[in-house]
Amino acid sequence: MPKKSKAQRPSRDEFELEELGNAVVEAHREKTEVLILLWQREPIQGKIVNLDGQTQLIHIESGYETIKVKFIDILSIQSAPQ
C-alpha cells in the first residue's frame, strides 16, 4: 500500500522570511491589532504580546486567551480590519 504523503508547508525564500519577521517585530513593538493567516489553522486576530526566540513561538493575545503560534506556520500578517 502506498504511503500517504503529508501536506507540505509552503516553502519561502530568505527574503520572504525576513519580510515576515520584520512585520511581526513591528506589530509587537507598535502593539497593533493584526490578522495572522496560518498554515492549516484558522486565522487569528489579536495583538502580539511576546516573541520567544528560543522556541520560535509568537504569543498572540486574542480576546481573553493567549495563543502560541510557531513562526514557521505564519503565512502572512496584516493590519486587522477595523
Tab-separated table of N, CA and C in Angstrom:
chain	number	residue	atom	x	y	z
A	1	MET	N	0.837	-1.183	0.000
A	1	MET	CA	0.000	0.000	0.000
A	1	MET	C	0.886	1.253	0.000
A	2	PRO	N	0.598	2.230	-0.869
A	2	PRO	CA	1.434	3.434	-0.898
A	2	PRO	C	1.256	4.280	0.359
A	3	LYS	N	2.346	4.898	0.741
A	3	LYS	CA	2.344	5.757	1.920
A	3	LYS	C	1.585	7.046	1.608
A	4	LYS	N	0.742	7.483	2.533
A	4	LYS	CA	0.041	8.754	2.340
A	4	LYS	C	1.027	9.882	2.589
A	5	SER	N	1.093	10.799	1.652
A	5	SER	CA	2.021	11.917	1.838
A	5	SER	C	1.359	13.007	2.671
A	6	LYS	N	2.139	13.535	3.588
A	6	LYS	CA	1.671	14.605	4.458
A	6	LYS	C	1.726	15.918	3.679
A	7	ALA	N	0.768	16.791	3.908
A	7	ALA	CA	0.766	18.089	3.235
A	7	ALA	C	2.035	18.850	3.596
A	8	GLN	N	2.696	19.355	2.588
A	8	GLN	CA	3.949	20.069	2.799
A	8	GLN	C	3.685	21.547	3.078
A	9	ARG	N	4.383	22.073	4.058
A	9	ARG	CA	4.312	23.502	4.379
A	9	ARG	C	4.884	24.262	3.181
A	10	PRO	N	4.257	25.364	2.786
A	10	PRO	CA	4.786	26.114	1.639
A	10	PRO	C	6.212	26.598	1.897
A	11	SER	N	7.056	26.479	0.901
A	11	SER	CA	8.444	26.913	1.076
A	11	SER	C	8.544	28.409	0.773
A	12	ARG	N	9.405	29.073	1.526
A	12	ARG	CA	9.618	30.508	1.337
A	12	ARG	C	11.107	30.783	1.315
A	13	ASP	N	11.486	31.786	0.557
A	13	ASP	CA	12.912	32.114	0.493
A	13	ASP	C	13.300	33.043	1.641
A	14	GLU	N	14.594	33.330	1.723
A	14	GLU	CA	15.130	34.154	2.812
A	14	GLU	C	14.482	35.533	2.862
A	15	PHE	N	14.262	36.114	1.683
A	15	PHE	CA	13.671	37.452	1.612
A	15	PHE	C	12.261	37.458	2.205
A	16	GLU	N	11.443	36.475	1.837
A	16	GLU	CA	10.069	36.390	2.355
A	16	GLU	C	10.066	36.209	3.871
A	17	LEU	N	10.954	35.359	4.380
A	17	LEU	CA	11.032	35.137	5.827
A	17	LEU	C	11.474	36.400	6.561
A	18	GLU	N	12.401	37.141	5.963
A	18	GLU	CA	12.865	38.381	6.588
A	18	GLU	C	11.744	39.418	6.624
A	19	GLU	N	10.992	39.542	5.522
A	19	GLU	CA	9.864	40.478	5.473
A	19	GLU	C	8.815	40.117	6.520
A	20	LEU	N	8.519	38.829	6.641
A	20	LEU	CA	7.541	38.355	7.619
A	20	LEU	C	8.035	38.639	9.036
A	21	GLY	N	9.306	38.371	9.287
A	21	GLY	CA	9.896	38.637	10.598
A	21	GLY	C	9.830	40.110	10.958
A	22	ASN	N	10.127	40.978	9.986
A	22	ASN	CA	10.052	42.419	10.225
A	22	ASN	C	8.626	42.849	10.559
A	23	ALA	N	7.641	42.289	9.857
A	23	ALA	CA	6.237	42.632	10.112
A	23	ALA	C	5.820	42.192	11.513
A	24	VAL	N	6.281	41.014	11.942
A	24	VAL	CA	5.958	40.506	13.281
A	24	VAL	C	6.578	41.407	14.350
A	25	VAL	N	7.842	41.758	14.184
A	25	VAL	CA	8.530	42.612	15.161
A	25	VAL	C	7.871	43.990	15.228
A	26	GLU	N	7.522	44.550	14.080
A	26	GLU	CA	6.879	45.865	14.052
A	26	GLU	C	5.517	45.823	14.747
A	27	ALA	N	4.725	44.786	14.488
A	27	ALA	CA	3.412	44.656	15.133
A	27	ALA	C	3.567	44.513	16.646
A	28	HIS	N	4.608	43.803	17.087
A	28	HIS	CA	4.867	43.639	18.519
A	28	HIS	C	5.284	44.972	19.141
A	29	ARG	N	6.196	45.675	18.488
A	29	ARG	CA	6.703	46.945	19.001
A	29	ARG	C	5.607	48.011	19.056
A	30	GLU	N	4.780	48.084	18.000
A	30	GLU	CA	3.724	49.101	17.917
A	30	GLU	C	2.463	48.709	18.688
A	31	LYS	N	2.394	47.452	19.133
A	31	LYS	CA	1.226	46.920	19.850
A	31	LYS	C	-0.069	47.102	19.048
A	32	THR	N	0.028	46.838	17.749
A	32	THR	CA	-1.134	46.973	16.877
A	32	THR	C	-1.878	45.652	16.758
A	33	GLU	N	-3.169	45.743	16.502
A	33	GLU	CA	-4.017	44.570	16.279
A	33	GLU	C	-3.739	44.068	14.864
A	34	VAL	N	-3.478	42.767	14.727
A	34	VAL	CA	-3.151	42.191	13.424
A	34	VAL	C	-4.018	40.969	13.134
A	35	LEU	N	-4.095	40.637	11.856
A	35	LEU	CA	-4.753	39.420	11.398
A	35	LEU	C	-3.648	38.532	10.846
A	36	ILE	N	-3.510	37.342	11.429
A	36	ILE	CA	-2.435	36.429	11.048
A	36	ILE	C	-3.035	35.200	10.379
A	37	LEU	N	-2.607	34.941	9.144
A	37	LEU	CA	-3.043	33.748	8.425
A	37	LEU	C	-2.028	32.644	8.687
A	38	LEU	N	-2.534	31.474	9.072
A	38	LEU	CA	-1.666	30.366	9.472
A	38	LEU	C	-1.831	29.170	8.547
A	39	TRP	N	-0.791	28.350	8.506
A	39	TRP	CA	-0.808	27.130	7.711
A	39	TRP	C	-1.645	26.078	8.434
A	40	GLN	N	-2.669	25.574	7.769
A	40	GLN	CA	-3.560	24.513	8.254
A	40	GLN	C	-4.245	24.850	9.578
A	41	ARG	N	-4.511	26.127	9.824
A	41	ARG	CA	-5.247	26.561	11.011
A	41	ARG	C	-6.105	27.751	10.645
A	42	GLU	N	-7.044	28.059	11.525
A	42	GLU	CA	-7.889	29.230	11.330
A	42	GLU	C	-7.054	30.497	11.516
A	43	PRO	N	-7.402	31.586	10.819
A	43	PRO	CA	-6.705	32.859	11.044
A	43	PRO	C	-6.936	33.351	12.473
A	44	ILE	N	-5.992	34.104	12.991
A	44	ILE	CA	-6.082	34.640	14.353
A	44	ILE	C	-5.992	36.157	14.276
A	45	GLN	N	-6.883	36.822	15.019
A	45	GLN	CA	-6.811	38.274	15.127
A	45	GLN	C	-6.487	38.621	16.564
A	46	GLY	N	-5.491	39.470	16.760
A	46	GLY	CA	-5.109	39.856	18.108
A	46	GLY	C	-3.837	40.678	18.115
A	47	LYS	N	-3.280	40.853	19.314
A	47	LYS	CA	-2.043	41.617	19.484
A	47	LYS	C	-0.911	40.666	19.851
A	48	ILE	N	0.249	40.882	19.262
A	48	ILE	CA	1.431	40.079	19.579
A	48	ILE	C	1.985	40.601	20.897
A	49	VAL	N	2.006	39.736	21.917
A	49	VAL	CA	2.435	40.165	23.249
A	49	VAL	C	3.830	39.674	23.615
A	50	ASN	N	4.324	38.643	22.930
A	50	ASN	CA	5.649	38.117	23.256
A	50	ASN	C	6.245	37.422	22.039
A	51	LEU	N	7.548	37.591	21.863
A	51	LEU	CA	8.297	36.887	20.825
A	51	LEU	C	9.338	36.035	21.529
A	52	ASP	N	9.215	34.717	21.425
A	52	ASP	CA	10.153	33.812	22.085
A	52	ASP	C	11.148	33.285	21.055
A	53	GLY	N	12.350	33.844	21.067
A	53	GLY	CA	13.373	33.464	20.101
A	53	GLY	C	13.891	32.055	20.271
A	54	GLN	N	13.884	31.553	21.505
A	54	GLN	CA	14.407	30.201	21.748
A	54	GLN	C	13.494	29.128	21.175
A	55	THR	N	12.194	29.261	21.396
A	55	THR	CA	11.254	28.239	20.932
A	55	THR	C	10.629	28.597	19.590
A	56	GLN	N	10.940	29.809	19.069
A	56	GLN	CA	10.381	30.301	17.806
A	56	GLN	C	8.854	30.403	17.866
A	57	LEU	N	8.318	30.717	19.057
A	57	LEU	CA	6.875	30.866	19.225
A	57	LEU	C	6.505	32.339	19.327
A	58	ILE	N	5.388	32.689	18.707
A	58	ILE	CA	4.819	34.029	18.780
A	58	ILE	C	3.593	33.922	19.678
A	59	HIS	N	3.517	34.745	20.729
A	59	HIS	CA	2.382	34.727	21.651
A	59	HIS	C	1.410	35.822	21.224
A	60	ILE	N	0.172	35.430	20.914
A	60	ILE	CA	-0.831	36.366	20.426
A	60	ILE	C	-1.989	36.412	21.410
A	61	GLU	N	-2.320	37.616	21.873
A	61	GLU	CA	-3.445	37.803	22.789
A	61	GLU	C	-4.682	38.076	21.945
A	62	SER	N	-5.633	37.142	22.024
A	62	SER	CA	-6.869	37.258	21.260
A	62	SER	C	-8.026	37.130	22.236
A	63	GLY	N	-8.709	38.232	22.476
A	63	GLY	CA	-9.769	38.214	23.479
A	63	GLY	C	-9.150	38.017	24.849
A	64	TYR	N	-9.599	36.981	25.559
A	64	TYR	CA	-9.089	36.719	26.911
A	64	TYR	C	-8.073	35.580	26.945
A	65	GLU	N	-7.657	35.094	25.780
A	65	GLU	CA	-6.704	33.987	25.765
A	65	GLU	C	-5.426	34.367	25.023
A	66	THR	N	-4.351	33.670	25.356
A	66	THR	CA	-3.077	33.848	24.673
A	66	THR	C	-2.811	32.586	23.860
A	67	ILE	N	-2.606	32.780	22.570
A	67	ILE	CA	-2.381	31.668	21.650
A	67	ILE	C	-0.915	31.689	21.237
A	68	LYS	N	-0.276	30.525	21.289
A	68	LYS	CA	1.130	30.415	20.890
A	68	LYS	C	1.186	29.781	19.503
A	69	VAL	N	1.902	30.439	18.600
A	69	VAL	CA	1.975	30.009	17.211
A	69	VAL	C	3.440	29.905	16.808
A	70	LYS	N	3.788	28.856	16.067
A	70	LYS	CA	5.150	28.728	15.542
A	70	LYS	C	5.350	29.757	14.433
A	71	PHE	N	6.495	30.417	14.460
A	71	PHE	CA	6.795	31.420	13.436
A	71	PHE	C	6.700	30.818	12.038
A	72	ILE	N	7.197	29.612	11.869
A	72	ILE	CA	7.233	28.970	10.556
A	72	ILE	C	5.826	28.690	10.008
A	73	ASP	N	4.799	28.649	10.889
A	73	ASP	CA	3.421	28.401	10.453
A	73	ASP	C	2.706	29.664	9.977
A	74	ILE	N	3.315	30.827	10.172
A	74	ILE	CA	2.676	32.076	9.755
A	74	ILE	C	2.855	32.246	8.248
A	75	LEU	N	1.726	32.376	7.549
A	75	LEU	CA	1.767	32.582	6.102
A	75	LEU	C	1.792	34.066	5.762
A	76	SER	N	0.996	34.855	6.496
A	76	SER	CA	1.009	36.303	6.275
A	76	SER	C	0.496	37.016	7.507
A	77	ILE	N	0.847	38.290	7.597
A	77	ILE	CA	0.408	39.121	8.711
A	77	ILE	C	0.002	40.469	8.125
A	78	GLN	N	-1.142	40.964	8.572
A	78	GLN	CA	-1.629	42.255	8.079
A	78	GLN	C	-2.391	42.968	9.172
A	79	SER	N	-2.599	44.262	8.998
A	79	SER	CA	-3.367	45.033	9.974
A	79	SER	C	-4.782	44.482	10.043
A	80	ALA	N	-5.311	44.415	11.258
A	80	ALA	CA	-6.660	43.886	11.450
A	80	ALA	C	-7.679	44.874	10.898
A	81	PRO	N	-8.746	44.350	10.284
A	81	PRO	CA	-9.805	45.249	9.812
A	81	PRO	C	-10.469	45.946	10.994
A	82	GLN	N	-10.805	47.196	10.812
A	82	GLN	CA	-11.411	47.972	11.905
A	82	GLN	C	-12.867	47.657	12.083
